[in-house]
Coordinates of C-alpha atoms in Angstrom, one line a residue:
M1 CA -12.1 -13.3 18.2
L2 CA -9.1 -11.0 17.9
Y3 CA -7.8 -10.0 14.5
F4 CA -4.3 -8.9 13.4
V5 CA -4.0 -6.4 10.6
F6 CA -0.7 -6.3 8.7
L7 CA 0.1 -3.5 6.2
D8 CA 2.7 -3.5 3.5
E9 CA 3.4 -1.3 0.4
S10 CA 4.8 -1.6 -3.1
G11 CA 6.1 1.1 -5.3
D12 CA 6.6 4.8 -4.4
T13 CA 4.7 8.0 -4.5
N14 CA 6.5 9.7 -7.5
P15 CA 4.1 10.1 -10.4
E16 CA 6.9 9.7 -12.9
S17 CA 8.7 6.8 -11.1
W18 CA 10.3 4.0 -13.0
Q19 CA 8.7 1.6 -10.5
G20 CA 5.3 2.0 -12.3
K21 CA 2.3 4.1 -12.2
Y22 CA 0.7 2.4 -9.1
Y23 CA 1.5 2.9 -5.5
I24 CA 0.0 -0.1 -3.8
L25 CA -1.0 -0.6 -0.2
C26 CA -2.2 -4.0 1.0
S27 CA -3.7 -5.1 4.4
L28 CA -3.9 -8.7 5.4
I29 CA -6.5 -9.3 8.1
V30 CA -5.7 -12.4 10.0
P31 CA -7.9 -14.1 12.7
D32 CA -6.1 -15.2 15.8
N33 CA -6.6 -18.9 14.9
E34 CA -4.5 -18.4 11.7
F35 CA -1.9 -16.1 13.3
A36 CA 0.6 -18.9 14.0
R37 CA 0.2 -20.2 10.4
L38 CA 2.0 -17.2 9.0
R39 CA 5.3 -18.5 10.5
I40 CA 4.5 -22.0 9.2
I41 CA 3.9 -20.6 5.7
A42 CA 7.2 -18.8 5.9
S43 CA 9.1 -21.9 6.9
L44 CA 7.4 -23.9 4.1
I45 CA 8.4 -21.3 1.5
L46 CA 12.0 -21.4 2.7
R47 CA 12.0 -25.2 2.6
Y48 CA 10.5 -25.1 -0.9
L49 CA 13.2 -22.8 -2.2
L50 CA 15.9 -24.8 -0.5
D51 CA 14.7 -28.0 -2.2
M52 CA 15.1 -26.1 -5.5
G53 CA 18.6 -25.2 -4.6
I54 CA 17.9 -21.5 -3.7
R55 CA 19.7 -20.6 -0.5
N56 CA 20.6 -17.6 1.6
I57 CA 17.1 -16.1 1.7
D58 CA 17.3 -13.6 4.6
E59 CA 13.8 -12.1 4.0
I60 CA 10.8 -13.4 2.2
K61 CA 10.1 -10.8 -0.5
G62 CA 8.1 -11.7 -3.6
A63 CA 10.2 -9.7 -6.1
D64 CA 13.5 -11.2 -4.8
I65 CA 12.2 -14.7 -4.7
R66 CA 10.7 -14.5 -8.3
K67 CA 14.0 -13.0 -9.5
K68 CA 16.0 -15.9 -7.9
I69 CA 13.7 -18.6 -9.4
F70 CA 14.0 -17.0 -12.9
K71 CA 17.8 -16.9 -12.5
L72 CA 17.8 -20.5 -11.5
A73 CA 15.7 -21.4 -14.6
N74 CA 18.1 -19.6 -16.8
T75 CA 21.1 -21.4 -15.3
K76 CA 19.5 -24.8 -15.7
G77 CA 18.2 -24.0 -19.2
Y78 CA 14.5 -24.1 -18.3
D79 CA 12.0 -21.8 -19.9
E80 CA 10.1 -18.9 -18.3
K81 CA 6.9 -20.9 -18.0
W82 CA 8.8 -23.4 -15.7
A83 CA 10.0 -20.4 -13.6
E84 CA 6.5 -18.8 -13.5
D85 CA 4.9 -22.1 -12.4
K86 CA 7.5 -22.7 -9.7
F87 CA 6.9 -19.2 -8.3
Y88 CA 3.1 -19.4 -8.5
H89 CA 3.3 -22.7 -6.6
I90 CA 4.1 -20.7 -3.5
Y91 CA 0.8 -18.9 -3.8
D92 CA -1.4 -21.8 -5.0
S93 CA 0.0 -24.7 -2.9
I94 CA 1.5 -23.1 0.2
I95 CA -0.2 -19.8 1.1
A96 CA -3.7 -20.7 -0.2
K97 CA -3.5 -24.1 1.5
Y98 CA -2.7 -22.8 5.0
L99 CA -4.3 -19.3 5.0
T100 CA -8.1 -19.9 4.4
N101 CA -10.0 -17.5 6.6
S102 CA -7.9 -14.3 6.3
K103 CA -9.0 -11.3 4.3
V104 CA -7.1 -9.0 2.0
I105 CA -7.8 -5.3 1.1
V106 CA -5.7 -3.7 -1.6
V107 CA -5.7 0.0 -2.6
A108 CA -3.8 1.1 -5.7
I109 CA -3.2 4.8 -6.3
D110 CA -3.0 5.6 -10.1
K111 CA -0.4 8.3 -9.6
P112 CA -0.4 9.9 -13.0
R113 CA -4.1 10.1 -13.1
L114 CA -4.3 11.4 -9.5
F115 CA -1.8 14.0 -10.4
R116 CA -3.7 15.1 -13.5
E117 CA -7.1 15.2 -11.8
Y118 CA -6.3 16.5 -8.4
V119 CA -3.2 18.7 -9.0
I120 CA -3.5 20.0 -12.5
G121 CA -7.2 19.6 -13.3
R122 CA -8.5 21.2 -10.1
A123 CA -5.9 23.9 -9.6
F124 CA -4.7 22.2 -6.4
D125 CA -7.8 23.1 -4.4
E126 CA -8.7 19.6 -3.3
V127 CA -5.1 18.8 -2.7
Y128 CA -4.7 21.6 -0.3
S129 CA -8.0 20.9 1.5
S130 CA -7.0 17.2 1.8
I131 CA -4.1 18.0 4.1
N132 CA -5.3 21.3 5.5
N133 CA -2.0 23.1 5.0
A134 CA -2.2 26.9 5.0
F135 CA 1.4 27.2 3.9
F136 CA 0.7 25.7 0.5
N137 CA -2.4 27.9 0.1
L138 CA -0.2 30.9 0.6
R139 CA 2.3 29.6 -1.9
K140 CA -0.5 29.1 -4.4
I141 CA -1.7 32.7 -4.1
G142 CA 1.9 33.8 -4.5
Y143 CA 2.3 31.6 -7.6
F144 CA -0.6 33.3 -9.4
M145 CA 0.7 36.7 -8.3
F146 CA 4.0 35.9 -9.9
L147 CA 2.4 34.8 -13.2
N148 CA 0.4 38.0 -13.5
D149 CA 3.0 40.6 -12.5
N150 CA 5.3 41.5 -15.4
N151 CA 7.4 43.7 -13.2
I152 CA 8.9 40.7 -11.3
D153 CA 12.5 40.1 -12.2
G154 CA 12.7 36.9 -14.4
R155 CA 15.4 35.3 -12.2
I156 CA 13.3 35.7 -9.1
R157 CA 10.3 34.3 -10.9
D158 CA 12.4 31.3 -12.1
R159 CA 13.7 30.6 -8.6
F160 CA 10.3 30.8 -7.2
M161 CA 8.8 28.5 -9.8
K162 CA 11.6 25.9 -9.1
N163 CA 10.9 26.0 -5.4
F164 CA 7.1 25.9 -6.1
D165 CA 7.5 22.8 -8.3
E166 CA 9.4 21.0 -5.5
D167 CA 6.7 21.9 -3.0
V168 CA 4.0 20.5 -5.3
K169 CA 5.9 17.2 -5.7
K170 CA 6.3 17.0 -1.9
L171 CA 2.6 17.8 -1.5
F172 CA 1.6 15.2 -4.0
N173 CA 3.7 12.5 -2.2
V174 CA 1.8 13.3 1.0
L175 CA -1.5 13.1 -0.8
V176 CA -0.7 9.7 -2.2
R177 CA 0.4 8.4 1.2
I178 CA -2.6 9.8 3.0
T179 CA -5.1 8.7 0.4
A180 CA -3.9 5.1 0.3
T181 CA -3.6 4.6 4.1
A182 CA -6.9 6.3 4.8
E183 CA -8.7 4.2 2.2
V184 CA -7.2 0.9 3.4
L185 CA -7.9 1.6 7.1
Y186 CA -11.4 2.9 6.4
R187 CA -12.2 -0.4 4.7
V188 CA -10.6 -2.4 7.5
Q189 CA -12.8 -0.5 10.0
K190 CA -15.9 -1.3 7.9
Y191 CA -15.1 -5.0 7.7
L192 CA -14.5 -5.2 11.5
E193 CA -17.8 -3.4 12.0
N194 CA -19.6 -5.9 9.9
I195 CA -18.2 -8.9 11.8
D196 CA -18.5 -6.9 15.1
D197 CA -14.9 -7.6 16.1
H198 CA -11.7 -5.7 16.7
A199 CA -8.0 -5.8 15.6
T200 CA -4.5 -4.6 16.2
L201 CA -2.5 -3.0 13.4
Y202 CA 1.1 -3.9 12.5
F203 CA 3.5 -2.6 9.8
D204 CA 7.2 -2.5 9.0
K205 CA 9.1 0.0 11.1
D206 CA 11.0 1.2 8.0
S207 CA 7.7 2.0 6.1
S208 CA 8.0 5.7 6.6
T209 CA 5.1 6.1 4.0
I210 CA 2.6 4.4 6.3
K211 CA 4.0 5.8 9.5
D212 CA 4.0 9.4 8.2
S213 CA 0.4 8.9 6.9
L214 CA -0.9 7.7 10.2
Y215 CA 0.3 10.8 12.0
R216 CA -0.8 13.2 9.3
M217 CA -4.3 11.9 8.7
S218 CA -6.0 13.6 11.5
S219 CA -5.8 17.4 12.0
E220 CA -3.2 17.0 14.8
R221 CA -2.1 13.4 15.3
F222 CA -3.2 9.9 14.6
I223 CA -3.9 8.9 18.2
H224 CA -6.2 11.4 19.8
D225 CA -6.3 12.1 23.6
N226 CA -8.9 9.4 24.1
G227 CA -6.6 6.8 22.5
I228 CA -8.8 6.1 19.5
P229 CA -7.2 6.3 16.0
V230 CA -8.9 8.5 13.4
V231 CA -8.5 8.9 9.7
R232 CA -9.4 11.8 7.5
R233 CA -11.3 10.7 4.4
H234 CA -12.9 13.0 1.9
G235 CA -12.5 15.8 4.3
E236 CA -14.3 14.0 7.1
L237 CA -12.9 12.3 10.2
K238 CA -13.6 8.6 10.6
T239 CA -13.1 7.0 14.0
L240 CA -11.3 3.7 13.8
D241 CA -12.6 2.4 17.1
K242 CA -12.3 -1.3 15.9
I243 CA -8.5 -0.9 15.6
H244 CA -6.8 -0.9 19.0
G245 CA -3.5 0.8 18.4
F246 CA -0.7 0.1 16.0
F247 CA 2.8 -1.5 16.4
L248 CA 6.0 -1.3 14.4
L249 CA 7.8 -4.5 13.4
D250 CA 11.1 -5.2 11.8
S251 CA 10.3 -7.0 8.5
K252 CA 13.8 -8.5 8.4
L253 CA 13.1 -10.4 11.6
N254 CA 9.3 -10.8 11.6
K255 CA 7.9 -13.6 9.3
H256 CA 4.3 -12.4 9.7
I257 CA 4.9 -9.1 7.9
Q258 CA 7.0 -10.8 5.3
I259 CA 4.0 -12.9 4.1
V260 CA 2.0 -9.7 3.5
D261 CA 4.8 -8.7 1.0
M262 CA 3.8 -11.8 -1.0
F263 CA 0.2 -10.5 -1.2
V264 CA 1.1 -7.0 -2.2
Y265 CA 3.5 -8.4 -4.8
A266 CA 0.7 -10.5 -6.3
A267 CA -1.4 -7.4 -6.7
R268 CA 1.6 -5.7 -8.3
L269 CA 2.0 -8.5 -10.9
Y270 CA -1.6 -8.2 -11.8
L271 CA -1.9 -4.4 -12.0
L272 CA 1.5 -3.7 -13.7
H273 CA 2.0 -6.8 -15.7
G274 CA -1.6 -8.1 -16.3
K275 CA -1.0 -11.5 -14.8
E276 CA -4.5 -12.7 -14.2
T277 CA -3.5 -15.8 -12.2
Y278 CA -2.4 -13.6 -9.3
L279 CA -5.8 -11.8 -9.3
N280 CA -7.4 -15.3 -9.2
F281 CA -5.2 -16.0 -6.2
L282 CA -6.3 -12.8 -4.4
K283 CA -10.1 -13.1 -5.2
P284 CA -10.9 -15.7 -2.5
Y285 CA -9.4 -13.3 0.1
F286 CA -11.6 -10.4 -0.9
V287 CA -14.6 -9.6 1.3
T288 CA -17.9 -10.6 -0.4
K289 CA -21.5 -9.6 0.4
P290 CA -23.1 -12.2 2.7
G291 CA -24.5 -15.2 0.7
T292 CA -23.1 -14.0 -2.6
N293 CA -19.9 -13.9 -4.6
E294 CA -20.2 -10.2 -5.2
I295 CA -17.0 -8.4 -4.0
Y296 CA -17.4 -5.4 -1.7
G297 CA -15.3 -2.4 -2.2
Y298 CA -13.0 -4.0 0.3
G299 CA -11.1 -6.1 -2.3
L300 CA -9.0 -4.3 -5.0
K301 CA -9.7 -0.6 -5.2
I302 CA -8.0 1.7 -7.8
I303 CA -8.0 5.4 -7.0
P304 CA -9.1 7.5 -8.8
S305 CA -11.7 5.0 -10.0

């Protein structure tokens, strides 16, 4: 059986972002016998919203839909529970009803903690080795030389430190992207190995975070000369021989990738707002050990753990 893997993200890679402390990357693994159902689900969601009086939905995005439902509730004088129930109905009675055999893998990067542990706590060593960038190693050496040389003009030192801080931020953004994408695809590969099957990978063409990560994760490029994708994880290369290439989609036109946004938004509501009902929705989609209800590390993984 052929599988389709869709990736979508939520949040950004800035450790001090107003969007919250987590950068979340979600993969939806869909067997070919449920592929067509994604469009059906999208149509049912739009019909459900239309029946409520919500029109002009150009793209199915969890955050936008939730905001429109709450705005409708406020206009009609309904309370927040009404709005929350109406929004959760999309998950409980539409998505869960039609998508029963698909799997979800979510990786959430705790950005402030990652920054503290990998950038500040370990003097950048693991960060540098993670992306194998000699330029930043040289900058690090120069950084400590500036700190210990009292003969350096203060203005030069300040200018260098400002540039260095910007470099560290850029480096951290790359680290977050690579870590999330590598961890998700590593788990997709393990799942496909366990079921002895293969998949193709799809993501939004505007998701520069994912696209950049795919090309940075191996020492030279994502697709090697033999055509097999590779990820770098914990300093080691992992061949993704169960994933047969990747394709870019326009999320504004493609309903399949839009449904993944509903999953990643559910993870966001749980992680950032503590809404347990959305975790309960996600749990049946997590990979469990055969014959048990014990969830593998393929479900929701927070890094650093």
